[in-house]
């Protein structure tokens, strides 16, 4: 077994709770809000909560990425559906003054896993709305990664999430 085999319970009526400190922690949190595990067994109908399990750590599959240099922060780093339909090509990586660095990343996650959390961990940037509202397209970011040239891995055939992220 390894860390990717560890699961945590989501509180509900149909799960088996651990018999360790995790269970004590769950009971303590419920007690703080005047709740108990037995309450979830009493709730019937539309409000019933069965519970579930979630893996503590997920390793994304089919990871591929491309580092790009570009100059216009409003320019897309990945081809949009509209661009595909109209035959328009990407302009990123063309032009004289390529002072911005961006990364396009694709990966596959299982159900109930969240790409925003994976990207937060990858970029080491908060995903909350208060941080995102402060971002703008002018000035420098906290750091500037070094780029020795474009690196590319061949994409694999599968359903994946592709996200464009940029750094300056």
PDB file of C-alpha atoms in Angstrom:
ATOM      1  CA  UNK A   1       0.000   0.000   0.000  1.00  0.00           C
ATOM      2  CA  UNK A   2       0.992   3.615  -0.480  1.00  0.00           C
ATOM      3  CA  UNK A   3      -0.422   7.091   0.235  1.00  0.00           C
ATOM      4  CA  UNK A   4      -2.693   6.933  -2.830  1.00  0.00           C
ATOM      5  CA  UNK A   5      -4.574   4.005  -1.237  1.00  0.00           C
ATOM      6  CA  UNK A   6      -5.661   6.044   1.818  1.00  0.00           C
ATOM      7  CA  UNK A   7      -9.358   7.012   1.821  1.00  0.00           C
ATOM      8  CA  UNK A   8     -11.280   9.382   4.076  1.00  0.00           C
ATOM      9  CA  UNK A   9     -14.975   8.997   4.861  1.00  0.00           C
ATOM     10  CA  UNK A  10     -17.593  11.559   3.874  1.00  0.00           C
ATOM     11  CA  UNK A  11     -20.109  11.556   6.707  1.00  0.00           C
ATOM     12  CA  UNK A  12     -23.356   9.675   6.078  1.00  0.00           C
ATOM     13  CA  UNK A  13     -25.589   6.785   7.074  1.00  0.00           C
ATOM     14  CA  UNK A  14     -24.103   4.029   4.898  1.00  0.00           C
ATOM     15  CA  UNK A  15     -20.384   4.236   5.562  1.00  0.00           C
ATOM     16  CA  UNK A  16     -18.162   2.357   7.956  1.00  0.00           C
ATOM     17  CA  UNK A  17     -16.270   4.817  10.112  1.00  0.00           C
ATOM     18  CA  UNK A  18     -12.639   4.160  11.022  1.00  0.00           C
ATOM     19  CA  UNK A  19     -11.867   2.991  14.549  1.00  0.00           C
ATOM     20  CA  UNK A  20      -8.968   5.360  15.085  1.00  0.00           C
ATOM     21  CA  UNK A  21      -8.291   9.051  15.730  1.00  0.00           C
ATOM     22  CA  UNK A  22     -10.052   9.970  12.479  1.00  0.00           C
ATOM     23  CA  UNK A  23     -13.334   8.743  13.958  1.00  0.00           C
ATOM     24  CA  UNK A  24     -12.733  10.764  17.127  1.00  0.00           C
ATOM     25  CA  UNK A  25     -12.035  13.834  14.984  1.00  0.00           C
ATOM     26  CA  UNK A  26     -15.272  13.350  13.005  1.00  0.00           C
ATOM     27  CA  UNK A  27     -17.300  12.953  16.212  1.00  0.00           C
ATOM     28  CA  UNK A  28     -15.683  16.091  17.670  1.00  0.00           C
ATOM     29  CA  UNK A  29     -16.552  18.164  14.601  1.00  0.00           C
ATOM     30  CA  UNK A  30     -20.139  16.908  14.568  1.00  0.00           C
ATOM     31  CA  UNK A  31     -20.500  17.621  18.285  1.00  0.00           C
ATOM     32  CA  UNK A  32     -19.297  21.200  17.710  1.00  0.00           C
ATOM     33  CA  UNK A  33     -22.341  21.721  15.469  1.00  0.00           C
ATOM     34  CA  UNK A  34     -24.763  19.799  17.702  1.00  0.00           C
ATOM     35  CA  UNK A  35     -24.839  16.758  15.403  1.00  0.00           C
ATOM     36  CA  UNK A  36     -24.076  13.050  15.726  1.00  0.00           C
ATOM     37  CA  UNK A  37     -23.470  10.159  13.319  1.00  0.00           C
ATOM     38  CA  UNK A  38     -26.780   8.607  14.415  1.00  0.00           C
ATOM     39  CA  UNK A  39     -28.665  11.637  13.115  1.00  0.00           C
ATOM     40  CA  UNK A  40     -27.674  10.728   9.538  1.00  0.00           C
ATOM     41  CA  UNK A  41     -29.356   7.309   9.949  1.00  0.00           C
ATOM     42  CA  UNK A  42     -32.626   8.979  11.015  1.00  0.00           C
ATOM     43  CA  UNK A  43     -32.890  11.289   7.991  1.00  0.00           C
ATOM     44  CA  UNK A  44     -34.986   9.732   5.201  1.00  0.00           C
ATOM     45  CA  UNK A  45     -36.126  10.750   1.733  1.00  0.00           C
ATOM     46  CA  UNK A  46     -34.623  13.579  -0.293  1.00  0.00           C
ATOM     47  CA  UNK A  47     -32.494  14.851   2.582  1.00  0.00           C
ATOM     48  CA  UNK A  48     -30.865  11.465   3.281  1.00  0.00           C
ATOM     49  CA  UNK A  49     -27.070  11.485   3.152  1.00  0.00           C
ATOM     50  CA  UNK A  50     -25.508   8.099   2.460  1.00  0.00           C
ATOM     51  CA  UNK A  51     -21.908   9.219   2.710  1.00  0.00           C
ATOM     52  CA  UNK A  52     -18.973   8.040   0.644  1.00  0.00           C
ATOM     53  CA  UNK A  53     -15.195   7.699   0.634  1.00  0.00           C
ATOM     54  CA  UNK A  54     -12.623   9.905  -1.087  1.00  0.00           C
ATOM     55  CA  UNK A  55      -8.997   9.167  -1.760  1.00  0.00           C
ATOM     56  CA  UNK A  56      -6.620  11.387   0.164  1.00  0.00           C
ATOM     57  CA  UNK A  57      -4.276  11.770  -2.824  1.00  0.00           C
ATOM     58  CA  UNK A  58      -4.916  11.167  -6.524  1.00  0.00           C
ATOM     59  CA  UNK A  59      -2.185  10.844  -9.138  1.00  0.00           C
ATOM     60  CA  UNK A  60      -3.367  12.341 -12.454  1.00  0.00           C
ATOM     61  CA  UNK A  61      -3.053  10.099 -15.514  1.00  0.00           C
ATOM     62  CA  UNK A  62      -2.208  10.943 -19.138  1.00  0.00           C
ATOM     63  CA  UNK A  63      -0.257  14.059 -18.137  1.00  0.00           C
ATOM     64  CA  UNK A  64       1.175  16.085 -20.995  1.00  0.00           C
ATOM     65  CA  UNK A  65       2.275  19.687 -21.181  1.00  0.00           C
ATOM     66  CA  UNK A  66       3.742  22.335 -23.444  1.00  0.00           C
ATOM     67  CA  UNK A  67       5.757  25.398 -22.388  1.00  0.00           C
ATOM     68  CA  UNK A  68       5.184  28.404 -24.659  1.00  0.00           C
ATOM     69  CA  UNK A  69       6.639  31.876 -24.969  1.00  0.00           C
ATOM     70  CA  UNK A  70       4.270  34.602 -26.113  1.00  0.00           C
ATOM     71  CA  UNK A  71       3.794  38.359 -26.001  1.00  0.00           C
ATOM     72  CA  UNK A  72       0.047  39.124 -25.702  1.00  0.00           C
ATOM     73  CA  UNK A  73      -1.520  38.152 -22.329  1.00  0.00           C
ATOM     74  CA  UNK A  74      -4.993  38.100 -23.944  1.00  0.00           C
ATOM     75  CA  UNK A  75      -3.959  35.592 -26.573  1.00  0.00           C
ATOM     76  CA  UNK A  76      -5.134  31.991 -26.032  1.00  0.00           C
ATOM     77  CA  UNK A  77      -2.480  29.378 -25.279  1.00  0.00           C
ATOM     78  CA  UNK A  78      -4.715  26.508 -26.405  1.00  0.00           C
ATOM     79  CA  UNK A  79      -6.900  26.212 -29.487  1.00  0.00           C
ATOM     80  CA  UNK A  80     -10.526  27.028 -28.649  1.00  0.00           C
ATOM     81  CA  UNK A  81     -13.510  25.249 -30.212  1.00  0.00           C
ATOM     82  CA  UNK A  82     -14.330  28.409 -32.179  1.00  0.00           C
ATOM     83  CA  UNK A  83     -10.758  28.526 -33.519  1.00  0.00           C
ATOM     84  CA  UNK A  84     -11.067  24.893 -34.620  1.00  0.00           C
ATOM     85  CA  UNK A  85     -14.370  25.558 -36.427  1.00  0.00           C
ATOM     86  CA  UNK A  86     -13.089  28.691 -38.168  1.00  0.00           C
ATOM     87  CA  UNK A  87      -9.674  27.249 -39.036  1.00  0.00           C
ATOM     88  CA  UNK A  88      -7.889  29.969 -37.039  1.00  0.00           C
ATOM     89  CA  UNK A  89      -4.417  28.994 -35.835  1.00  0.00           C
ATOM     90  CA  UNK A  90      -2.745  29.776 -32.524  1.00  0.00           C
ATOM     91  CA  UNK A  91      -0.437  32.791 -32.545  1.00  0.00           C
ATOM     92  CA  UNK A  92       1.337  31.997 -29.271  1.00  0.00           C
ATOM     93  CA  UNK A  93       5.032  31.476 -29.874  1.00  0.00           C
ATOM     94  CA  UNK A  94       5.092  33.748 -32.929  1.00  0.00           C
ATOM     95  CA  UNK A  95       6.264  37.327 -33.116  1.00  0.00           C
ATOM     96  CA  UNK A  96       9.332  39.252 -32.096  1.00  0.00           C
ATOM     97  CA  UNK A  97       8.896  40.135 -28.412  1.00  0.00           C
ATOM     98  CA  UNK A  98       8.052  36.962 -26.516  1.00  0.00           C
ATOM     99  CA  UNK A  99       8.492  38.047 -22.923  1.00  0.00           C
ATOM    100  CA  UNK A 100       5.733  35.942 -21.323  1.00  0.00           C
ATOM    101  CA  UNK A 101       5.950  32.247 -20.510  1.00  0.00           C
ATOM    102  CA  UNK A 102       2.880  30.016 -20.419  1.00  0.00           C
ATOM    103  CA  UNK A 103       2.110  26.376 -19.907  1.00  0.00           C
ATOM    104  CA  UNK A 104      -0.673  24.330 -21.384  1.00  0.00           C
ATOM    105  CA  UNK A 105      -1.278  21.152 -19.394  1.00  0.00           C
ATOM    106  CA  UNK A 106      -3.587  18.201 -19.949  1.00  0.00           C
ATOM    107  CA  UNK A 107      -4.397  15.354 -17.573  1.00  0.00           C
ATOM    108  CA  UNK A 108      -7.093  12.848 -16.678  1.00  0.00           C
ATOM    109  CA  UNK A 109      -8.638  12.583 -13.215  1.00  0.00           C
ATOM    110  CA  UNK A 110     -11.128  10.027 -11.886  1.00  0.00           C
ATOM    111  CA  UNK A 111     -14.664  11.097 -10.872  1.00  0.00           C
ATOM    112  CA  UNK A 112     -14.929  13.273  -7.736  1.00  0.00           C
ATOM    113  CA  UNK A 113     -11.430  14.680  -8.234  1.00  0.00           C
ATOM    114  CA  UNK A 114     -10.996  18.358  -8.970  1.00  0.00           C
ATOM    115  CA  UNK A 115      -8.704  19.902 -11.583  1.00  0.00           C
ATOM    116  CA  UNK A 116      -8.685  23.243  -9.756  1.00  0.00           C
ATOM    117  CA  UNK A 117      -7.088  21.603  -6.733  1.00  0.00           C
ATOM    118  CA  UNK A 118      -4.492  19.842  -8.910  1.00  0.00           C
ATOM    119  CA  UNK A 119      -3.659  23.169 -10.567  1.00  0.00           C
ATOM    120  CA  UNK A 120      -3.468  24.928  -7.207  1.00  0.00           C
ATOM    121  CA  UNK A 121      -0.885  22.392  -6.068  1.00  0.00           C
ATOM    122  CA  UNK A 122       1.019  22.604  -9.351  1.00  0.00           C
ATOM    123  CA  UNK A 123       1.177  26.402  -9.490  1.00  0.00           C
ATOM    124  CA  UNK A 124       1.410  26.975  -5.722  1.00  0.00           C
ATOM    125  CA  UNK A 125      -1.196  29.732  -6.110  1.00  0.00           C
ATOM    126  CA  UNK A 126      -4.507  30.088  -4.245  1.00  0.00           C
ATOM    127  CA  UNK A 127      -7.715  29.252  -6.114  1.00  0.00           C
ATOM    128  CA  UNK A 128     -10.076  31.274  -3.922  1.00  0.00           C
ATOM    129  CA  UNK A 129     -12.057  34.072  -5.567  1.00  0.00           C
ATOM    130  CA  UNK A 130     -10.526  36.861  -3.446  1.00  0.00           C
ATOM    131  CA  UNK A 131      -7.036  36.001  -4.781  1.00  0.00           C
ATOM    132  CA  UNK A 132      -8.265  35.562  -8.349  1.00  0.00           C
ATOM    133  CA  UNK A 133      -9.975  38.996  -8.323  1.00  0.00           C
ATOM    134  CA  UNK A 134      -6.632  40.648  -7.552  1.00  0.00           C
ATOM    135  CA  UNK A 135      -4.903  39.141 -10.596  1.00  0.00           C
ATOM    136  CA  UNK A 136      -4.396  41.351 -13.626  1.00  0.00           C
ATOM    137  CA  UNK A 137      -2.657  41.210 -16.968  1.00  0.00           C
ATOM    138  CA  UNK A 138      -0.073  43.871 -16.178  1.00  0.00           C
ATOM    139  CA  UNK A 139       3.172  43.795 -14.240  1.00  0.00           C
ATOM    140  CA  UNK A 140       5.247  40.869 -13.114  1.00  0.00           C
ATOM    141  CA  UNK A 141       4.263  37.747 -11.198  1.00  0.00           C
ATOM    142  CA  UNK A 142       6.106  36.626  -8.076  1.00  0.00           C
ATOM    143  CA  UNK A 143       8.685  34.682 -10.050  1.00  0.00           C
ATOM    144  CA  UNK A 144       9.889  34.140 -13.586  1.00  0.00           C
ATOM    145  CA  UNK A 145      10.690  30.544 -14.542  1.00  0.00           C
ATOM    146  CA  UNK A 146      13.710  29.962 -16.778  1.00  0.00           C
ATOM    147  CA  UNK A 147      12.984  28.600 -20.235  1.00  0.00           C
ATOM    148  CA  UNK A 148      15.631  26.928 -22.353  1.00  0.00           C
ATOM    149  CA  UNK A 149      13.274  26.156 -25.230  1.00  0.00           C
ATOM    150  CA  UNK A 150       9.870  24.670 -25.875  1.00  0.00           C
ATOM    151  CA  UNK A 151       9.314  21.254 -24.365  1.00  0.00           C
ATOM    152  CA  UNK A 152       6.515  19.085 -25.648  1.00  0.00           C
ATOM    153  CA  UNK A 153       5.160  15.620 -25.000  1.00  0.00           C
ATOM    154  CA  UNK A 154       2.940  13.925 -27.552  1.00  0.00           C
ATOM    155  CA  UNK A 155      -0.725  13.983 -26.394  1.00  0.00           C
ATOM    156  CA  UNK A 156      -2.375  10.615 -25.774  1.00  0.00           C
ATOM    157  CA  UNK A 157      -5.837   9.658 -27.021  1.00  0.00           C
ATOM    158  CA  UNK A 158      -8.223  10.026 -24.060  1.00  0.00           C
ATOM    159  CA  UNK A 159     -10.705  12.371 -22.487  1.00  0.00           C
ATOM    160  CA  UNK A 160      -8.726  14.928 -20.561  1.00  0.00           C
ATOM    161  CA  UNK A 161      -8.843  18.317 -19.012  1.00  0.00           C
ATOM    162  CA  UNK A 162      -6.663  20.920 -20.704  1.00  0.00           C
ATOM    163  CA  UNK A 163      -5.964  24.178 -18.965  1.00  0.00           C
ATOM    164  CA  UNK A 164      -3.886  27.151 -20.023  1.00  0.00           C
ATOM    165  CA  UNK A 165      -1.875  28.879 -17.318  1.00  0.00           C
ATOM    166  CA  UNK A 166       0.483  31.764 -17.845  1.00  0.00           C
ATOM    167  CA  UNK A 167       3.392  33.169 -15.906  1.00  0.00           C
ATOM    168  CA  UNK A 168       5.414  36.301 -16.577  1.00  0.00           C
TER     169      UNK A 168
END
